[in-house]
Short mmCIF file of C-alpha atoms and ligand atoms in Angstrom, two decimals:
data_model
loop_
_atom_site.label_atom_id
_atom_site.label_comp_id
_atom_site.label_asym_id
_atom_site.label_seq_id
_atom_site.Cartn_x
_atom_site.Cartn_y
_atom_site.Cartn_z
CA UNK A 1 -16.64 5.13 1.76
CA UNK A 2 -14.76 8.03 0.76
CA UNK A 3 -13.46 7.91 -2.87
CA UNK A 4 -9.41 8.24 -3.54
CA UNK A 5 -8.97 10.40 -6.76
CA UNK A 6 -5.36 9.34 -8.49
CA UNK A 7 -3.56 11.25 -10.78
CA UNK A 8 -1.09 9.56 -13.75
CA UNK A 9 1.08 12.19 -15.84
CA UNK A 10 3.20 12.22 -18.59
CA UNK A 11 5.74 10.81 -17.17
CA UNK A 12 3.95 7.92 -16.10
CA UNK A 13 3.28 7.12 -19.92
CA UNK A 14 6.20 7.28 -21.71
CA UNK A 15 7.21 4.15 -23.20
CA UNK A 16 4.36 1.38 -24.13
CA UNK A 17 5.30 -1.37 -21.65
CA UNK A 18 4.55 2.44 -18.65
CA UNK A 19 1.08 1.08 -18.70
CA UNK A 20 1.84 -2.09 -16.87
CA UNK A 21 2.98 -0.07 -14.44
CA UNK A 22 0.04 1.97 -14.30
CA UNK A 23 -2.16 -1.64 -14.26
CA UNK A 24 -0.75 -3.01 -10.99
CA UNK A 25 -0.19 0.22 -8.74
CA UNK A 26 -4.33 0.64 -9.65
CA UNK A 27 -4.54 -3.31 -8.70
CA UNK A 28 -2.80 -2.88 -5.48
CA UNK A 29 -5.32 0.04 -4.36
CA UNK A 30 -8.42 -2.54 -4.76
CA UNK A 31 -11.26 -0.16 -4.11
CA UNK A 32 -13.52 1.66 -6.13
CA UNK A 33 -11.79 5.01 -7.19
CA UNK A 34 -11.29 7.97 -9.53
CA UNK A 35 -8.32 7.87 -11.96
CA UNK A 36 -7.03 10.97 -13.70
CA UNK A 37 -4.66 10.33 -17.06
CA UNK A 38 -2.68 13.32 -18.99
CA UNK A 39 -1.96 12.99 -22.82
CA UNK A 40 1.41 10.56 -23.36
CA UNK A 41 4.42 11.83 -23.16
CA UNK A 42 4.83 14.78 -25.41
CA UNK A 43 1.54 14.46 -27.31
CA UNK A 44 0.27 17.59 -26.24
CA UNK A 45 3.18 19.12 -27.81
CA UNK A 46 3.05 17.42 -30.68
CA UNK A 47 -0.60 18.67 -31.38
CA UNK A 48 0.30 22.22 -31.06
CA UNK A 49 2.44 21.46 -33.52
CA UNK A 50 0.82 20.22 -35.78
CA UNK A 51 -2.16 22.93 -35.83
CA UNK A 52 0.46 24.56 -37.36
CA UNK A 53 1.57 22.38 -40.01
CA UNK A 54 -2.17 21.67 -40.76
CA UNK A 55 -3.26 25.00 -41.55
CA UNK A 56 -0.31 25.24 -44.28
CA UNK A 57 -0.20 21.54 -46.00
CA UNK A 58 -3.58 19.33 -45.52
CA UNK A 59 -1.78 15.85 -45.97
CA UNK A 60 -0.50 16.70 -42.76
CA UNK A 61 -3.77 15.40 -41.29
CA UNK A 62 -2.86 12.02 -42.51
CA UNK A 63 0.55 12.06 -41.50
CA UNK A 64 -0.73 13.06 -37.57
CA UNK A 65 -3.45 10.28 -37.74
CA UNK A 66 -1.25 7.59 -38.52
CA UNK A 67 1.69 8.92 -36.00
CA UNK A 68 -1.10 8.58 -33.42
CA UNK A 69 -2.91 5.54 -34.74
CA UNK A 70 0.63 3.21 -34.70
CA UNK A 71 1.47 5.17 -30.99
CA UNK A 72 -1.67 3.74 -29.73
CA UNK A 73 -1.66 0.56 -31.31
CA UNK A 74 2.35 0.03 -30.24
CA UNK A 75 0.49 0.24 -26.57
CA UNK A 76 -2.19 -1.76 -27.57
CA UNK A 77 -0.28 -4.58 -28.90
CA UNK A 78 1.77 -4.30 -26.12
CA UNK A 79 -0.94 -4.51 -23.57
CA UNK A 80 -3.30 -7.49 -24.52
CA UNK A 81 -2.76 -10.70 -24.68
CA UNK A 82 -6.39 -10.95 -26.36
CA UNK A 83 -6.98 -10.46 -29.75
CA UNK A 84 -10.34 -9.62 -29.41
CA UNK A 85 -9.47 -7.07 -27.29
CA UNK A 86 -7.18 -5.83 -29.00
CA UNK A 87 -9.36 -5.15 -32.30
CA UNK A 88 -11.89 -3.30 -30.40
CA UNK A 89 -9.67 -1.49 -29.04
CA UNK A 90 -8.31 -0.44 -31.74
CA UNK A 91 -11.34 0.17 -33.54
CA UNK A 92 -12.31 2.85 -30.61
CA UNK A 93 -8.90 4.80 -30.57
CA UNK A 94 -9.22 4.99 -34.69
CA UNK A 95 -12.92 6.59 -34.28
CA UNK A 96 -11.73 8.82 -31.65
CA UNK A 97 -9.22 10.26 -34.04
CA UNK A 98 -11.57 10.24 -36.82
CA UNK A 99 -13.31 12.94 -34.44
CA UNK A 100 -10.10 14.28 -34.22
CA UNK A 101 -9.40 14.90 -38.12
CA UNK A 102 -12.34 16.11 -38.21
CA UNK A 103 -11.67 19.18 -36.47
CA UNK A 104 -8.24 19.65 -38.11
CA UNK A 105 -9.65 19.62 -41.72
CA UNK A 106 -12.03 22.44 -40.34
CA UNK A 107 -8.97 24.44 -39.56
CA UNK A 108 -6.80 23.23 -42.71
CA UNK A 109 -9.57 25.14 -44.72
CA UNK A 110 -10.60 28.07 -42.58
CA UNK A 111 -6.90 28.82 -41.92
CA UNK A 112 -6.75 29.45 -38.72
CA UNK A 113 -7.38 28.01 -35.10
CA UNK A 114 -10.27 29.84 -33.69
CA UNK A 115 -9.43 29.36 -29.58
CA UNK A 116 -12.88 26.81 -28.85
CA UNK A 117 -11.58 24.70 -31.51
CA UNK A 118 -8.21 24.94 -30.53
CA UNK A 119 -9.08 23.57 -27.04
CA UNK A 120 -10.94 20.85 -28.32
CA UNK A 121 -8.07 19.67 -30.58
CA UNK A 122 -5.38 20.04 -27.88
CA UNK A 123 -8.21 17.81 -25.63
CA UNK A 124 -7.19 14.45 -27.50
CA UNK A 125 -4.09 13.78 -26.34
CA UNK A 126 -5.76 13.11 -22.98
CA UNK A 127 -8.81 11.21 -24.52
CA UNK A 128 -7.16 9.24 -25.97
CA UNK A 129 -5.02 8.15 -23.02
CA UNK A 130 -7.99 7.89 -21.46
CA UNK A 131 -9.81 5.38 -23.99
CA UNK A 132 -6.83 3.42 -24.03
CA UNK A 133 -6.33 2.68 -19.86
CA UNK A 134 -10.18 2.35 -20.00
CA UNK A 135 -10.00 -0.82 -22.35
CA UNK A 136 -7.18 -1.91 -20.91
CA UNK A 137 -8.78 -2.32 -17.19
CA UNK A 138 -11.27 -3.63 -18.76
CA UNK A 139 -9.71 -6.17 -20.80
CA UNK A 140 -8.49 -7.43 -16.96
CA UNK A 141 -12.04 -7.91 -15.71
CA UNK A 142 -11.82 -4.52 -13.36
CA UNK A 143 -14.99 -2.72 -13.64
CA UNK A 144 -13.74 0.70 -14.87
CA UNK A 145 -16.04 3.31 -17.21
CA UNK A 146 -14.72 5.82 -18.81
CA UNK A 147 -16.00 9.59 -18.01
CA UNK A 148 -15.94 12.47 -19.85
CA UNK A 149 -15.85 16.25 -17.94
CA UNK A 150 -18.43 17.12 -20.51
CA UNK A 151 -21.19 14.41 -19.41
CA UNK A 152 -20.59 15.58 -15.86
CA UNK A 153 -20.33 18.37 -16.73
CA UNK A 154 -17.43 19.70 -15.03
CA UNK A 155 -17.88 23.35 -15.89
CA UNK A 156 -15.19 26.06 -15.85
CA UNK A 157 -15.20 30.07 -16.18
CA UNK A 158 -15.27 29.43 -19.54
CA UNK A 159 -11.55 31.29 -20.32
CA UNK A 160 -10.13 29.34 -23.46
CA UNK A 161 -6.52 28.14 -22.97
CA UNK A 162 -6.52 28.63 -18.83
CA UNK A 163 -9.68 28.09 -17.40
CA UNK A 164 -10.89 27.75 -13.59
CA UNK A 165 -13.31 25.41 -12.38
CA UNK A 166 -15.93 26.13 -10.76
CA UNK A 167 -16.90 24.06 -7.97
CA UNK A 168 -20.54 25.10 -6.86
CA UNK A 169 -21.73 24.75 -10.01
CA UNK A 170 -19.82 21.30 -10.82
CA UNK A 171 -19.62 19.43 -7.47
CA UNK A 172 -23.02 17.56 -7.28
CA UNK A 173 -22.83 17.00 -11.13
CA UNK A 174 -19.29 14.99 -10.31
CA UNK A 175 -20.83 13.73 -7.26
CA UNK A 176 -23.16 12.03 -9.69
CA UNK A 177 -21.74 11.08 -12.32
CA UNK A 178 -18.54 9.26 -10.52
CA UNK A 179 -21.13 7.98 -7.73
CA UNK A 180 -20.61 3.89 -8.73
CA UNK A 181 -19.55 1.49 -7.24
CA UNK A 182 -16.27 1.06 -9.42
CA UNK A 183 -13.74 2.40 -10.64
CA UNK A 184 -14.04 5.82 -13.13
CA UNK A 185 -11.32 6.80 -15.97
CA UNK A 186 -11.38 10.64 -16.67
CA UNK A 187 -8.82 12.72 -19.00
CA UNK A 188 -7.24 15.44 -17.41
CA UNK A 189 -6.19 18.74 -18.99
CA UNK A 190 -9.93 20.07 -19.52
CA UNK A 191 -13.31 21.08 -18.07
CA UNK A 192 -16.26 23.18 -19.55
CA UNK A 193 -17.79 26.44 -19.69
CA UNK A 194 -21.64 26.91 -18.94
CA UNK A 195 -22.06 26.76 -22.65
CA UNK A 196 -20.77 23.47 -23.13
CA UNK A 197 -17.55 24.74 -24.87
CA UNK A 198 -14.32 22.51 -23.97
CA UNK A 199 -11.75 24.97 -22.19
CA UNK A 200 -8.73 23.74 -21.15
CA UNK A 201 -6.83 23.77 -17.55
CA UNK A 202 -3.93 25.46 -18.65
CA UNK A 203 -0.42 23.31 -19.61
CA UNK A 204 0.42 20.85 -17.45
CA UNK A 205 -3.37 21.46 -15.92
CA UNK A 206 -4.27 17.84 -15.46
CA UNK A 207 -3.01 17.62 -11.72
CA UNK A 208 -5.34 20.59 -11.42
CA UNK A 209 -8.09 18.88 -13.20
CA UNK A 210 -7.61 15.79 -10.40
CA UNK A 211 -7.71 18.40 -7.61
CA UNK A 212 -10.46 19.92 -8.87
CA UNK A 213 -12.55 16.36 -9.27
CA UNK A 214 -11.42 15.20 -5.56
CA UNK A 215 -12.63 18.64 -3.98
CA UNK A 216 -16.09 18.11 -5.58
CA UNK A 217 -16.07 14.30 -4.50
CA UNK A 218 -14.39 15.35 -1.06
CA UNK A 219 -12.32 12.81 -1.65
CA UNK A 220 -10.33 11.09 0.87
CA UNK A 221 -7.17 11.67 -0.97
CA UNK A 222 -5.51 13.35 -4.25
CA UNK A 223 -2.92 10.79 -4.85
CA UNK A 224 -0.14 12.07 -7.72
CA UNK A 225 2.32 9.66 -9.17
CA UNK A 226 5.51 10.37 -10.82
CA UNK A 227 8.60 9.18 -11.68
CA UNK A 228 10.78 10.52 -9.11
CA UNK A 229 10.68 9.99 -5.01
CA UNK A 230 8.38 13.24 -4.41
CA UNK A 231 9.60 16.68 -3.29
CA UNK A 232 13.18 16.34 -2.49
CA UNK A 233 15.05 18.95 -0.37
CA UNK A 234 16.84 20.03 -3.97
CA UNK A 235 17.07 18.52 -7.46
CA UNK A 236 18.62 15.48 -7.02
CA UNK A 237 21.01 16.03 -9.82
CA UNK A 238 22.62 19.85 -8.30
CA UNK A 239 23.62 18.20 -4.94
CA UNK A 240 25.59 15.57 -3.13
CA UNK A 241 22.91 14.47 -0.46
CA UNK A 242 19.21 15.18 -1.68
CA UNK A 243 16.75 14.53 0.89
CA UNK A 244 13.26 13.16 0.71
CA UNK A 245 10.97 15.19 2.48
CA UNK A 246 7.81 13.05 3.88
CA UNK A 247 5.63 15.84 5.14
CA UNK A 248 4.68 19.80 3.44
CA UNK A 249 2.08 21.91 4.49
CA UNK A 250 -0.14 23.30 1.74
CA UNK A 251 1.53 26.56 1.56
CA UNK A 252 5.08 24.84 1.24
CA UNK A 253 4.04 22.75 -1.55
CA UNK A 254 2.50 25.49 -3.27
CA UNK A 255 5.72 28.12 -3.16
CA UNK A 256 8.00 24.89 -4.16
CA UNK A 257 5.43 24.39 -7.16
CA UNK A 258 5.55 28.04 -8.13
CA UNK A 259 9.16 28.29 -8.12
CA UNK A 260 10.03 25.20 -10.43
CA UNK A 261 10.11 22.26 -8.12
CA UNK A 262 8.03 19.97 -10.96
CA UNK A 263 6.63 17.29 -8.70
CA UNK A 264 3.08 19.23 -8.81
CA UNK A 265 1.44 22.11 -11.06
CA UNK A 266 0.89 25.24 -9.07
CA UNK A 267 -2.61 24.88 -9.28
CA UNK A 268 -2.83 21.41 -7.54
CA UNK A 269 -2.81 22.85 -4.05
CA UNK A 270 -5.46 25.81 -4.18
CA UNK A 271 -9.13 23.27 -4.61
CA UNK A 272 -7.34 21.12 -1.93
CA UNK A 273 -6.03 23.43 0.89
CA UNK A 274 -9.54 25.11 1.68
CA UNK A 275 -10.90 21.61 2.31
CA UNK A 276 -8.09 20.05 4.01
CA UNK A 277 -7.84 17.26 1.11
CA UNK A 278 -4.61 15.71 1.78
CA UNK A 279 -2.09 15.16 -1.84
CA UNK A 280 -0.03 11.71 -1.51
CA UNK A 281 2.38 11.56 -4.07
CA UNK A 282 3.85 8.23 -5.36
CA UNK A 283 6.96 7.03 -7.03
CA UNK A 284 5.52 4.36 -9.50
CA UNK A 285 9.33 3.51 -10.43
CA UNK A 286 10.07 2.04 -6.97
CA UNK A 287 6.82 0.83 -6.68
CA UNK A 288 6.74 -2.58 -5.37
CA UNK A 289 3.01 -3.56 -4.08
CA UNK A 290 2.16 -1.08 -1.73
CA UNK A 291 0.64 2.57 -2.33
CA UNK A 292 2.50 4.64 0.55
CA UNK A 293 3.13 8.00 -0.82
CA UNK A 294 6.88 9.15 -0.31
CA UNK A 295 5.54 12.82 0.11
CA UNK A 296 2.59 14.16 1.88
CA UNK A 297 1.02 17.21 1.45
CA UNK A 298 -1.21 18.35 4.28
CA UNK A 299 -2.88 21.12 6.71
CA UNK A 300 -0.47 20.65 9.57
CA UNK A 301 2.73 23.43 9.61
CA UNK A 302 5.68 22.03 10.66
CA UNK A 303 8.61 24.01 11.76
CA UNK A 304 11.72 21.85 11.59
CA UNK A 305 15.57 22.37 13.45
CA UNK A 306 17.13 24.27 10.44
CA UNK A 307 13.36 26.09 9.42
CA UNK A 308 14.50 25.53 5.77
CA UNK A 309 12.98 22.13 3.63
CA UNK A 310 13.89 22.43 -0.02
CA UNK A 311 15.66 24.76 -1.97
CA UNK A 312 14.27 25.31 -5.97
CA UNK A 313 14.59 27.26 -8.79
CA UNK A 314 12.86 28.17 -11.65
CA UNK A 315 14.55 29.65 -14.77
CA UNK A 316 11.37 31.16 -16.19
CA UNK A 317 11.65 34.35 -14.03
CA UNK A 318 12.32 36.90 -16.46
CA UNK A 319 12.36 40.64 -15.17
CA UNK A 320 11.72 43.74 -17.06
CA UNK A 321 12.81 47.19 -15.14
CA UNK A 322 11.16 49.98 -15.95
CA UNK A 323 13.55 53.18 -15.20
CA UNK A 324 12.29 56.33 -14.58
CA UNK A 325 13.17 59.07 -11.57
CA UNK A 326 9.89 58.82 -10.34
CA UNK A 327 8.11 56.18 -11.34
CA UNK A 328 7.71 55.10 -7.50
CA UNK A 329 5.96 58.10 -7.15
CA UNK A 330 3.90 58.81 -10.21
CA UNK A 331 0.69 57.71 -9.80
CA UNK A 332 -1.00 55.55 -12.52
CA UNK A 333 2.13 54.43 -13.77
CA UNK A 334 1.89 50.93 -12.52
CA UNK A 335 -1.56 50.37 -13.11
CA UNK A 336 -1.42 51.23 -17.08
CA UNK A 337 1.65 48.74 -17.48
CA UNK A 338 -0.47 46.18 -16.02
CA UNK A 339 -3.73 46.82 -17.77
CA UNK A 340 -1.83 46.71 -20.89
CA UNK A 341 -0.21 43.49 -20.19
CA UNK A 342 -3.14 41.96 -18.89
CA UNK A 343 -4.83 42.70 -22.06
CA UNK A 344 -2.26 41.14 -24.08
CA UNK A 345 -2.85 38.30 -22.05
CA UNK A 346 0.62 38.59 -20.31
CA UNK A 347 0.78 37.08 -16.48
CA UNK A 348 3.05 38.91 -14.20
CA UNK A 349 4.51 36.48 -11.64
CA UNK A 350 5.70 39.04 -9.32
CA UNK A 351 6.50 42.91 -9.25
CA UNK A 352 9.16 44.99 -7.09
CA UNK A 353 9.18 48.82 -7.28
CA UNK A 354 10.93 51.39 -5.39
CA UNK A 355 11.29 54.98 -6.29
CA UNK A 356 13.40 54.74 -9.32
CA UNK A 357 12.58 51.39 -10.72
CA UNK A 358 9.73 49.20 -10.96
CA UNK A 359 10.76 45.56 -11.77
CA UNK A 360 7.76 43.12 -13.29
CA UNK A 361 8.71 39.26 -13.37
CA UNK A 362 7.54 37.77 -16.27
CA UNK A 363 7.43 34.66 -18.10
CA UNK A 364 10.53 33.73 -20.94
CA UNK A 365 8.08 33.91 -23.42
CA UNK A 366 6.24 36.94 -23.01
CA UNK A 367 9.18 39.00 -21.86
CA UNK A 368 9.57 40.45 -25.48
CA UNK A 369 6.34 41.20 -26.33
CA UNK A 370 5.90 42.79 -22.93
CA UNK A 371 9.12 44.89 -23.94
CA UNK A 372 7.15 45.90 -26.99
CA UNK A 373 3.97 47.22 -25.17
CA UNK A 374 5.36 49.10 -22.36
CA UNK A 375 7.52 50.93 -25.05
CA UNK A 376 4.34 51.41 -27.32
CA UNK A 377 2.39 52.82 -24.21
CA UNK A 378 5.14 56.07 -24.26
CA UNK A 379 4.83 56.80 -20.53
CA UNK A 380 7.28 59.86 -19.72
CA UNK A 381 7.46 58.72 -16.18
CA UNK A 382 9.53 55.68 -18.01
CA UNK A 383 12.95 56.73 -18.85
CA UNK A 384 14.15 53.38 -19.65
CA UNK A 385 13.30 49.96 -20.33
CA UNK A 386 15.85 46.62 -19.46
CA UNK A 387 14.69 43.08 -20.35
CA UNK A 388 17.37 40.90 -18.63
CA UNK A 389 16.67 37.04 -19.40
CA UNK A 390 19.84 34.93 -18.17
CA UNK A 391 18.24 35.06 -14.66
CA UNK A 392 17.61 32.44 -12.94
CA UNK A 393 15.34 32.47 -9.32
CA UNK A 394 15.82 30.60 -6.60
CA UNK A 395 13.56 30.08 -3.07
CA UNK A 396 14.01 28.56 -0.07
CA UNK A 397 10.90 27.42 1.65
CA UNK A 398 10.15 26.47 4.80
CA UNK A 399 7.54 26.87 7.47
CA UNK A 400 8.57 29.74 10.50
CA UNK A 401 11.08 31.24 7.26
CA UNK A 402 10.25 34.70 8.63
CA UNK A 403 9.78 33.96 12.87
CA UNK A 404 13.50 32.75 13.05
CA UNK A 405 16.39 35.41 13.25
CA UNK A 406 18.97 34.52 11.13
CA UNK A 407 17.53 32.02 8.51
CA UNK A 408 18.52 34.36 5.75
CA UNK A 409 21.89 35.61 6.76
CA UNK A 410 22.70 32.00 6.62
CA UNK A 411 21.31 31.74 3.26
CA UNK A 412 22.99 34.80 1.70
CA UNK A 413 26.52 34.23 3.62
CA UNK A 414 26.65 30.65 1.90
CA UNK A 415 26.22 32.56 -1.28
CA UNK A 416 29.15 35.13 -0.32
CA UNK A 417 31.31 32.56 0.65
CA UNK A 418 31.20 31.14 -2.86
CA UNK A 419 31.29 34.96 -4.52
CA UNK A 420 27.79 34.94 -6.23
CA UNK A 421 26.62 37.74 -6.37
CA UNK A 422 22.87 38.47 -5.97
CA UNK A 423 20.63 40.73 -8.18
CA UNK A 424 18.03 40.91 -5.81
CA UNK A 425 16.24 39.04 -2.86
CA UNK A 426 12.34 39.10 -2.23
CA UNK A 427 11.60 38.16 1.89
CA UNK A 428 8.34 38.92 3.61
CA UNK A 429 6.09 38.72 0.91
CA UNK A 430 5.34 35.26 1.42
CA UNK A 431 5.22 34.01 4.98
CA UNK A 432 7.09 30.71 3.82
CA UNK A 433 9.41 31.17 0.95
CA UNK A 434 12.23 34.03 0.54
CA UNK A 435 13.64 33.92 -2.98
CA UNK A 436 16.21 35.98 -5.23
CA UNK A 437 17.88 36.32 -8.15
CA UNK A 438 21.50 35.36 -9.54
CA UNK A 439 22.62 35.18 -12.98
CA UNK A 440 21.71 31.88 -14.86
CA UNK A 441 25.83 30.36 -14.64
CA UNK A 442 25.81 30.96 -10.85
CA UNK A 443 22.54 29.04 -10.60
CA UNK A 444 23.89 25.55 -9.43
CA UNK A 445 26.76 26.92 -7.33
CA UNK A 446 24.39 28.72 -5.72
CA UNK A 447 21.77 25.72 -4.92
CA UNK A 448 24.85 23.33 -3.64
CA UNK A 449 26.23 26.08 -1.81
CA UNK A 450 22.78 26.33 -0.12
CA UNK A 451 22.04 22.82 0.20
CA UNK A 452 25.15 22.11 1.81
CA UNK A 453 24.93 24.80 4.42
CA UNK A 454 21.59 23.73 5.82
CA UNK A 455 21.45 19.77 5.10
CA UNK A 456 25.04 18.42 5.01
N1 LIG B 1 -1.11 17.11 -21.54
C1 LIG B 1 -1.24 18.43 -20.98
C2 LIG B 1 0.04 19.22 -21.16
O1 LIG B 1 1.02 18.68 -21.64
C3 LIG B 1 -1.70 18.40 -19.56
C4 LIG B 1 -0.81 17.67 -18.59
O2 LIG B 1 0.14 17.02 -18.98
O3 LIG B 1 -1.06 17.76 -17.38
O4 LIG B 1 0.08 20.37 -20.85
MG1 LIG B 2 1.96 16.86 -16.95
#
């Protein structure tokens, strides 16, 4: 039988009494199966933080191991009725953040957070989530096991911070390790390289570490559960008559997840699509006892009446314009801007040049440094440089976007009806998503005024 790999996030662990929730949605699958857990909510956070504070003041070890030690055992407590359960328990999560403290004295008195030991600190949110459900299962008489990406290994490309798994080299060791008859607990968020060094997925990666483990499994499923009905055909909260919207293909999903719909991580859908691994996702808050997803993500393109399914934005679209009467033109000009951001570690999520302008999307938090460096580079073919943050970008997505006439001009008239004005519009690029820019206030007029010309 084919193995079901299921992802819980965050958001499926905030409060202590979340894990009950957790408990009978894995109950109601009864079969054998592969269950990915992120860090509780905010943890991750927390622990860059306190890297931070740890490296100035070293009591501020102590203080972090007792803010996680009463978090867990809140959730413990809350979770067994046994006592003896609950001791041992206990007793595991302390030792696990023993290991933890251990690390953080190294960088209290080195004074700084070399990048492999960075990784491995930022890891424990997720083990310890991980130790926690574990127990927990166990405590119920479910046979569950804990496992680790390093004793599978599942190894990565090694890159610190954002790392890319590699499946050749991992899937048989996965294959292995998860080949029981039962049911496996693994923390998401990380993977390692060839030399055994933890490297993490990138933020949020843990939806990408569950894709990754169901391609090497070739799982049956990647089932995701959140808090919220799936993807919707806008956020729920900027219009009158959100949709649900049962079916996406692959590249759908993927543009929606790139452009700030926050149901998946970008990353989920590239380990699945090439296989044709289906993604369910859940809503564990309406669960009742049955483990339909309310959105499916799948190989099959649909092109529906009014082409158009959701409508998203993301407000971490910064753009810098470079200015110049020829930068179009000027060869080279393009390519050292790049190099130099790529070396500063700075991803560019989209660039748009004509003759007198090239414009480089960037992220809100690099957009300053990236500022600095193109100005530092002196190019004469570079006049000028504009940072312009209040942006925010919005995409409409859809399958047959760019076969049917008009789909745009329906798009942008809404928007001229209303008198936003748009900054500029990217169509053709990607065969399923056209998306612009408006200023950040006309954001949510803009999204209603969208929504309610194709879907009211
Ligand atoms: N805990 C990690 C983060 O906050 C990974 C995840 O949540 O998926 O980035
Ligand atoms: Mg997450």
């Amino acid at each position: 039988m084919k193995k079901i790999v299921a992802k819980f996030g965050g958001s499926n662990l905030k409060k202590k009494e979340d894990i009950q929730k957790l408990v009978r949605v894995i109950k109601a699958y009864d079969r054998p199966m592969v269950i990915v857990v992120s860090a509780f909510y905010g943890i991750t956070n927390h622990l860059i933080k306190s890297m931070d504070e740890v490296k100035k003041d070293e009591s501020n070890i102590e203080k972090l191991m007792h803010f996680l030690r009463d978090l867990k055992k809140e959730a413990i407590i809350e979770n067994f009725d046994d006592k003896e359960w609950q001791d041992k328990t206990l007793y595991g999560v302390q030792s696990r953040i023993k290991e933890l403290s251990r690390y953080l004295t190294g960088i209290h008195y080195i004074g700084d957070v070399p990048e492999f030991v960075e990784d491995v600190i930022l890891s424990y949110g997720e083990r310890l989530s991980s130790y926690v459900l574990t127990s927990i299962l166990q405590s119920k008489g479910i046979d569950v096991e804990e496992a680790l990406p390093e004793q599978m290994p599942l190894i990565t490309d090694g890159e610190f911070g954002n790392a890319t798994v590699n499946f050749e080299r991992s899937a048989d060791n996965v294959k292995k390790r998860l080949s029981g008859n039962k049911i496996y607990v693994v923390p998401g968020f990380y993977g390692v390289s060839e030399k055994g060094k933890v490297t993490l997925l990138g933020r949020g990666g843990s939806d990408y570490s569950a894709a990754a483990l169901a391609r090497c499994l070739e799982a049956e499923s990647l089932d995701v559960w959140k808090d919220v009905d799936g993807f919707m055909s806008a956020d729920p909260k900027l219009v009158k008559q959100p949709q649900r919207i049962t079916h996406l293909s692959y590249s759908e999903a993927a543009e929606l997840s790139y452009f700030g719909a926050s149901i998946l991580h970008p990353r989920t859908v590239e380990p699945l699509k090439e296989v044709g691994i289906p993604i369910h996702i859940g809503n564990i808050d309406s669960f009742t006892d049955s483990v339909e997803p309310r959105t499916i993500v799948h190989a099959t393109e649909t092109v529906t009446d009014c082409i158009i399914k959701s409508v998203t934005y993301s407000d971490d679209f910064c753009m810098l314009k470079l200015r110049g009467a020829g930068v179009g033109l000027k060869k080279g000009v393009l390519a050292k801007v790049t190099v130099a951001l790529d070396r500063a570690g700075i991803n560019i999520k989209s660039v748009i040049t004509s003759q007198i302008v090239i414009n480089l999307m960037l992220s809100a938090k690099d957009i300053k440094r990236a500022y600095k460096l193109v100005e530092n580079l002196g190019l004469s073919a570079i006049t000028e440089i504009v940072a312009t943050e209040q942006i925010s970008t919005i995409a409409v997505v859809g399958e047959g976007l760019l076969d049917k006439p008009g789909v745009a001009g329906r798009v942008f008239t809404s928007l001229a009806k209303q008198g936003i004005n748009i900054q500029m519009i990217v169509s053709g690029a990607s065969a399923v998503a056209t998306y612009f820019m408006v200023a950040r206030d006309d954001r949510d007029a803009a999204i209603d005024a969208i929504h309610t010309e194709f879907f009211n």
